[in-house]
Amino acid sequence: MTMTEKILFKQGGISIFTDEIDDDKRIETIKSRIKEMFNMKNINFLFGSGTSVGAIPTMNGLYDSVVTRLKSHKEYLIEFENIEKRIKNKKNLEDILGILYSYRIYQKNNFDEKENEKNDELKKCSGLIDIIEDQIFNEINIKINDIKYQSYLNLYQTFYLKLALRNKDLSRLNIFTTNNDLFNEYALDSVNIHYINGFSRGINRYFNPALFNYTYSKRMDTSIEKFEPVENMVYLYKIHGSINWIEDNTNSNSFFNIKEINEPKREKDIENILIYPTPTKQNKSLGSPYVELFREFQKKLLEPHSILFVIGYSFSDEHVNNIIYQALATNSTINLVIFGEINNKVVEIADNRIINIFGEYKGEKINYFSYIVNNLLPNIDAFKSQDNLLSEFINSIKVK
């Protein structure tokens, strides 16, 4: 970006704007182009941590909170600091957790069960991991209905109200997210939009990936068996798990022992199903339920005439990245729109299907979730469109 360019819309690695085009026209052009993109049949979004930034701490924020917590556990703090001295990137919680996980595996595999009961090194390593994981969980598990998070919840609500009510002839919206928080669920519930997240309904909700093939329909005529899909519905895929998913082996009728609970909690004998930030997260995502969720991600990106909008994601997860690269390589009809100035080769590839939008307008970052939702995304309410058509028809009759 040159000194004169504050707003960029790059297609195939090249800016579509000339220096003569002012910022106002650039924003209008971006809005117009995005609106056109929503005519595509299959709309997908990928949310990264940037969509919840401010409410949920960044990696630096998580690091600071972990260090604060460890100050009341001197033995673990010393171990934590010793590990950090040996790594290249300082204040990098991912690298520290990666070392701890690897060391725990080494200790477990090199001693038998009885020896491990007296293995102080294993106990110390596991204890430090527990504290770090617990602190991360607590930072993610915020009280979303608290007034201080209202503005963040409002953003998600506005997003869904603008986009979820697509014309019934088009596919429902697909939301993929690496976030473990519950902003999407709370927002969807509060605006009465149905969603399918891979869990059965009822008191005990267990994971079943077959549900992603289901939809909500309504009867068109009470006298005949004819149905049409409801407009107010989306598919939600939490590809890194969620703070309200736990392992539960009590249901013998489920192929998957993953249960969704109402109140997120961390207990000693319960394993929460979420991927903590580590370099080894790609390996963990090869297990259930992640493998099923990633398969759905891959499947959706291979559908003809698809588009993937990427918001708040830094391309730091190689498993996610590889699925995107494979889709670009094999699906000639897919388009990729990345909001943000990211350090990744994909935005420089000379491929017109790849669009990169970022910059600043009137003091606001146009690639931030708040600006995208409030200013760039169109309102594609199918019911509103029908009302407008009816109004235009009535007005045309009045004129005659």
XYZ file of C-alpha atoms in Angstrom:
400
model
C 0.000 0.000 0.000
C 1.438 3.369 -1.049
C 1.393 6.499 1.098
C -1.560 7.815 -0.932
C -3.525 4.561 -0.767
C -5.438 4.105 2.466
C -7.993 1.682 1.049
C -7.080 -1.353 -1.010
C -9.110 -3.843 -2.996
C -6.608 -6.290 -4.470
C -7.680 -8.882 -6.993
C -5.127 -11.455 -8.033
C -2.496 -9.550 -6.051
C -3.075 -6.268 -7.912
C -5.046 -3.225 -6.722
C -8.089 -2.476 -8.880
C -7.971 1.220 -7.925
C -5.945 3.905 -9.652
C -4.413 6.744 -7.615
C -7.042 9.178 -8.930
C -9.949 7.387 -7.242
C -10.759 9.013 -3.898
C -11.603 7.141 -0.688
C -15.375 7.725 -0.915
C -15.531 6.150 -4.366
C -13.339 3.277 -3.243
C -15.691 2.438 -0.380
C -18.738 2.631 -2.662
C -17.020 0.358 -5.181
C -16.151 -2.171 -2.473
C -19.744 -2.157 -1.173
C -21.082 -2.634 -4.685
C -18.713 -5.502 -5.449
C -19.526 -7.258 -2.166
C -23.246 -6.923 -2.842
C -22.774 -8.580 -6.240
C -20.927 -11.463 -4.598
C -24.004 -12.326 -2.540
C -25.770 -13.404 -5.720
C -23.608 -16.528 -5.696
C -25.425 -19.695 -4.745
C -23.193 -20.875 -1.898
C -22.070 -18.301 0.682
C -19.495 -19.310 3.299
C -17.816 -17.317 6.064
C -14.692 -18.167 8.031
C -14.441 -16.324 11.354
C -11.147 -16.106 13.219
C -10.324 -14.636 16.612
C -10.517 -11.115 15.174
C -14.320 -11.234 15.118
C -14.424 -11.421 18.923
C -11.408 -9.223 19.655
C -12.044 -6.861 22.542
C -14.370 -9.310 24.254
C -11.983 -12.269 24.082
C -8.260 -11.573 24.692
C -5.730 -11.848 21.880
C -2.800 -14.267 22.194
C -0.778 -11.542 23.934
C -3.667 -10.944 26.318
C -3.955 -14.657 27.077
C -0.222 -14.830 27.740
C -0.398 -11.935 30.205
C -3.364 -13.449 32.052
C -1.585 -16.820 32.325
C 1.532 -15.162 33.782
C -0.624 -13.275 36.298
C -2.299 -16.546 37.321
C 1.060 -18.322 37.674
C 2.386 -15.689 40.071
C 0.400 -17.440 42.794
C 2.033 -20.777 41.804
C 5.761 -20.042 42.096
C 6.933 -23.567 41.189
C 4.954 -23.544 37.951
C 5.964 -19.963 37.157
C 9.652 -20.931 37.339
C 9.041 -23.866 34.970
C 7.065 -21.596 32.618
C 9.879 -19.019 32.548
C 12.524 -21.716 31.973
C 10.630 -22.939 28.906
C 10.251 -19.408 27.559
C 14.002 -18.820 27.810
C 14.550 -21.729 25.419
C 12.166 -20.599 22.683
C 12.830 -18.069 19.948
C 9.567 -16.134 20.100
C 8.969 -14.496 23.462
C 5.466 -14.212 24.923
C 4.357 -17.029 22.612
C 1.813 -19.180 24.430
C 1.427 -21.493 21.422
C 5.091 -22.508 21.474
C 5.120 -22.954 25.259
C 2.043 -25.188 25.216
C 3.477 -27.138 22.291
C 6.643 -27.919 24.291
C 4.609 -28.897 27.357
C 2.320 -31.232 25.402
C 5.302 -32.910 23.730
C 7.127 -33.311 27.054
C 4.027 -34.814 28.681
C 3.740 -37.376 25.890
C 7.439 -38.199 26.246
C 7.101 -38.731 30.009
C 3.978 -40.886 29.656
C 5.452 -43.085 26.936
C 8.807 -43.707 28.604
C 7.503 -44.958 31.936
C 4.876 -47.516 32.872
C 1.691 -46.594 34.719
C 3.051 -47.341 38.206
C 6.234 -45.366 37.588
C 4.212 -42.410 36.307
C 2.284 -42.304 39.578
C 5.559 -41.250 41.239
C 6.874 -39.261 38.265
C 7.355 -35.731 39.631
C 8.357 -34.358 36.224
C 5.117 -35.621 34.691
C 3.073 -34.221 37.582
C 4.757 -30.834 37.287
C 4.260 -30.730 33.505
C 0.606 -31.821 33.719
C -0.063 -29.353 36.537
C 1.316 -26.455 34.500
C -0.737 -27.504 31.462
C -3.890 -27.659 33.607
C -3.353 -24.115 34.917
C -2.712 -22.701 31.429
C -5.710 -24.499 29.902
C -7.937 -23.468 32.793
C -6.935 -19.818 32.438
C -7.543 -19.851 28.679
C -10.937 -21.482 29.251
C -11.883 -18.834 31.839
C -10.894 -16.015 29.482
C -13.056 -17.486 26.708
C -15.980 -18.374 28.976
C -17.287 -14.844 29.412
C -20.804 -13.908 30.522
C -22.004 -12.776 27.117
C -25.231 -11.274 28.477
C -23.182 -8.910 30.658
C -23.751 -5.284 29.622
C -20.035 -4.759 28.875
C -20.238 -7.320 26.051
C -23.500 -5.999 24.596
C -21.835 -4.115 21.730
C -20.020 -7.291 20.603
C -23.217 -9.340 20.773
C -25.019 -6.613 18.818
C -22.453 -6.950 16.024
C -23.148 -10.654 15.639
C -26.894 -10.007 15.781
C -26.624 -7.381 13.040
C -24.518 -9.728 10.933
C -27.139 -12.474 11.041
C -30.103 -10.144 10.601
C -28.478 -8.754 7.458
C -27.443 -12.026 5.863
C -29.321 -15.033 7.249
C -32.660 -14.396 5.538
C -31.543 -15.376 2.037
C -33.937 -16.190 -0.747
C -35.186 -19.769 -0.341
C -33.898 -20.655 -3.823
C -30.317 -20.064 -2.645
C -28.312 -22.202 -0.236
C -28.374 -21.379 3.453
C -25.461 -19.446 4.937
C -22.492 -21.522 6.196
C -20.482 -20.112 9.115
C -17.152 -21.756 9.907
C -15.282 -20.460 12.941
C -12.074 -21.262 14.793
C -13.469 -19.452 17.845
C -14.562 -21.415 20.911
C -16.795 -18.700 22.405
C -20.609 -18.601 22.234
C -21.252 -15.264 20.505
C -22.719 -16.940 17.416
C -25.115 -19.121 19.408
C -26.297 -16.291 21.669
C -26.795 -13.973 18.703
C -28.741 -16.537 16.667
C -30.977 -17.416 19.607
C -31.690 -13.767 20.395
C -32.828 -12.917 16.846
C -34.848 -16.148 16.375
C -32.742 -17.595 13.594
C -32.564 -21.389 13.449
C -29.159 -23.003 13.215
C -27.741 -26.470 12.773
C -24.412 -27.044 14.516
C -24.153 -30.832 14.303
C -25.884 -31.556 17.616
C -29.247 -33.203 18.132
C -32.028 -31.254 19.815
C -33.535 -32.138 23.174
C -32.342 -32.360 26.764
C -29.246 -34.427 25.937
C -27.636 -33.093 22.775
C -25.007 -35.310 21.147
C -22.855 -34.675 18.099
C -24.001 -36.244 14.840
C -22.398 -34.906 11.625
C -25.284 -36.324 9.568
C -27.352 -33.387 10.855
C -25.395 -31.057 8.568
C -27.325 -32.692 5.719
C -30.634 -31.691 7.314
C -32.585 -28.480 6.953
C -35.656 -26.817 8.425
C -38.718 -26.789 6.176
C -42.260 -25.510 6.438
C -45.446 -26.938 4.968
C -46.652 -24.850 2.034
C -50.182 -26.247 2.041
C -51.966 -28.066 4.860
C -53.835 -30.274 2.404
C -50.786 -31.677 0.572
C -47.326 -32.944 1.529
C -45.400 -30.056 0.013
C -42.629 -28.205 1.842
C -40.159 -25.403 1.260
C -37.005 -24.502 3.233
C -37.314 -21.785 5.853
C -35.335 -18.635 5.151
C -34.187 -17.894 8.698
C -31.639 -20.677 9.109
C -27.843 -21.036 9.014
C -25.286 -23.803 9.432
C -22.675 -23.255 12.149
C -19.413 -25.225 12.128
C -17.086 -24.733 15.124
C -14.019 -26.386 13.642
C -11.871 -25.892 16.768
C -14.578 -27.066 19.140
C -16.477 -25.077 21.743
C -16.299 -24.295 25.444
C -19.707 -25.956 25.902
C -18.733 -29.286 24.306
C -17.630 -32.111 26.588
C -16.801 -35.791 26.309
C -19.635 -37.967 27.630
C -19.626 -41.758 27.416
C -23.030 -42.303 29.043
C -25.069 -42.440 25.833
C -24.869 -45.917 24.300
C -27.068 -44.854 21.355
C -24.609 -42.275 20.009
C -21.693 -43.036 17.683
C -19.957 -39.921 19.009
C -19.340 -39.245 22.698
C -19.444 -35.457 22.307
C -22.186 -33.650 24.215
C -23.298 -30.018 24.066
C -24.176 -28.473 27.442
C -25.931 -25.212 28.296
C -23.508 -23.910 30.914
C -19.813 -24.237 29.987
C -17.695 -25.630 32.800
C -14.328 -27.213 33.464
C -14.232 -30.164 35.825
C -11.413 -32.515 36.737
C -12.966 -35.660 35.261
C -14.555 -33.968 32.232
C -12.622 -33.189 29.060
C -13.750 -30.101 27.180
C -13.732 -30.415 23.413
C -11.769 -27.448 22.169
C -8.405 -27.011 20.503
C -6.024 -24.944 22.593
C -3.604 -22.685 20.690
C -0.530 -24.824 19.987
C 1.602 -25.714 16.950
C 0.305 -29.294 17.364
C -3.327 -28.270 16.863
C -3.260 -29.670 13.318
C -2.601 -33.136 14.751
C -5.422 -32.825 17.279
C -7.812 -31.705 14.536
C -7.410 -35.131 12.923
C -9.538 -36.698 15.688
C -13.292 -36.642 16.283
C -15.306 -34.405 16.089
C -12.783 -32.214 14.295
C -12.237 -34.566 11.377
C -15.980 -34.506 10.607
C -16.135 -30.707 10.883
C -13.103 -30.224 8.634
C -14.600 -32.663 6.145
C -17.721 -30.486 6.006
C -15.524 -27.412 5.475
C -13.770 -29.144 2.604
C -17.049 -30.359 1.108
C -18.673 -26.915 1.169
C -15.688 -25.238 -0.507
C -15.820 -27.759 -3.342
C -19.436 -26.973 -4.215
C -19.878 -25.116 -7.532
C -20.316 -21.331 -7.467
C -19.140 -20.877 -3.908
C -17.539 -17.949 -2.149
C -15.611 -17.847 1.122
C -15.406 -14.586 3.084
C -12.541 -14.648 5.590
C -12.803 -12.252 8.555
C -10.508 -11.961 11.563
C -8.437 -14.995 10.582
C -4.640 -14.688 10.355
C -3.981 -17.904 8.380
C -2.087 -19.390 11.327
C -3.730 -22.842 11.153
C -2.153 -24.985 8.440
C -5.018 -27.496 8.432
C -7.525 -24.732 7.653
C -5.150 -23.149 5.130
C -4.598 -26.421 3.274
C -8.325 -26.943 2.808
C -8.622 -23.430 1.348
C -5.636 -24.022 -0.966
C -7.061 -27.370 -2.124
C -10.413 -25.744 -2.898
C -8.706 -23.049 -4.986
C -6.735 -25.718 -6.831
C -9.676 -28.002 -7.624
C -12.798 -25.795 -7.715
C -12.581 -23.334 -10.596
C -15.838 -21.622 -9.568
C -14.879 -20.716 -5.995
C -14.028 -17.150 -4.963
C -12.031 -16.159 -1.883
C -12.445 -12.766 -0.188
C -9.963 -12.033 2.603
C -10.511 -9.041 4.872
C -7.228 -7.918 6.404
C -3.604 -7.244 5.538
C -2.237 -10.724 6.131
C 1.225 -12.196 5.744
C 0.366 -15.114 3.488
C 1.292 -16.040 -0.071
C -2.338 -16.588 -1.065
C -3.082 -12.835 -1.336
C -0.235 -12.333 -3.834
C -1.189 -15.137 -6.217
C -2.111 -13.862 -9.677
C -5.587 -15.374 -9.560
C -8.608 -13.119 -10.032
C -10.705 -15.396 -7.821
C -8.709 -14.175 -4.805
C -9.666 -10.773 -3.385
C -7.988 -8.966 -0.494
C -9.673 -5.976 1.173
C -8.075 -3.810 3.854
C -7.241 -0.243 4.799
C -8.534 2.709 6.764
C -11.451 5.070 6.115
C -12.348 8.030 8.312
C -10.292 6.646 11.177
C -11.734 3.114 11.017
C -10.118 -0.093 9.784
C -12.366 -1.319 6.984
C -11.212 -4.927 7.479
C -12.391 -5.039 11.109
C -15.508 -7.069 11.848
C -17.385 -4.033 13.184
C -16.836 -1.965 10.028
C -17.582 -4.877 7.705
C -20.886 -5.632 9.446
C -22.070 -2.049 9.830
C -20.874 -0.601 6.528
C -19.858 -3.135 3.878
C -22.258 -6.060 4.091
C -25.570 -5.730 2.236
C -28.948 -6.391 3.791
C -30.240 -9.380 1.849
C -33.441 -9.927 3.820
C -35.632 -11.984 1.475
C -38.824 -10.784 3.179
C -37.762 -7.153 2.809
C -37.173 -7.732 -0.904
C -40.673 -9.175 -1.248
C -42.141 -6.172 0.601
C -40.271 -3.812 -1.722
C -41.603 -5.623 -4.783
C -45.146 -5.405 -3.408
C -44.741 -1.677 -2.692
C -43.408 -1.051 -6.198
C -46.340 -2.976 -7.699
C -48.895 -0.996 -5.649
C -47.237 2.298 -6.581
C -47.260 1.386 -10.275
C -51.031 0.722 -10.065
C -51.615 4.065 -8.354
C -49.720 5.881 -11.108
C -51.930 4.308 -13.765
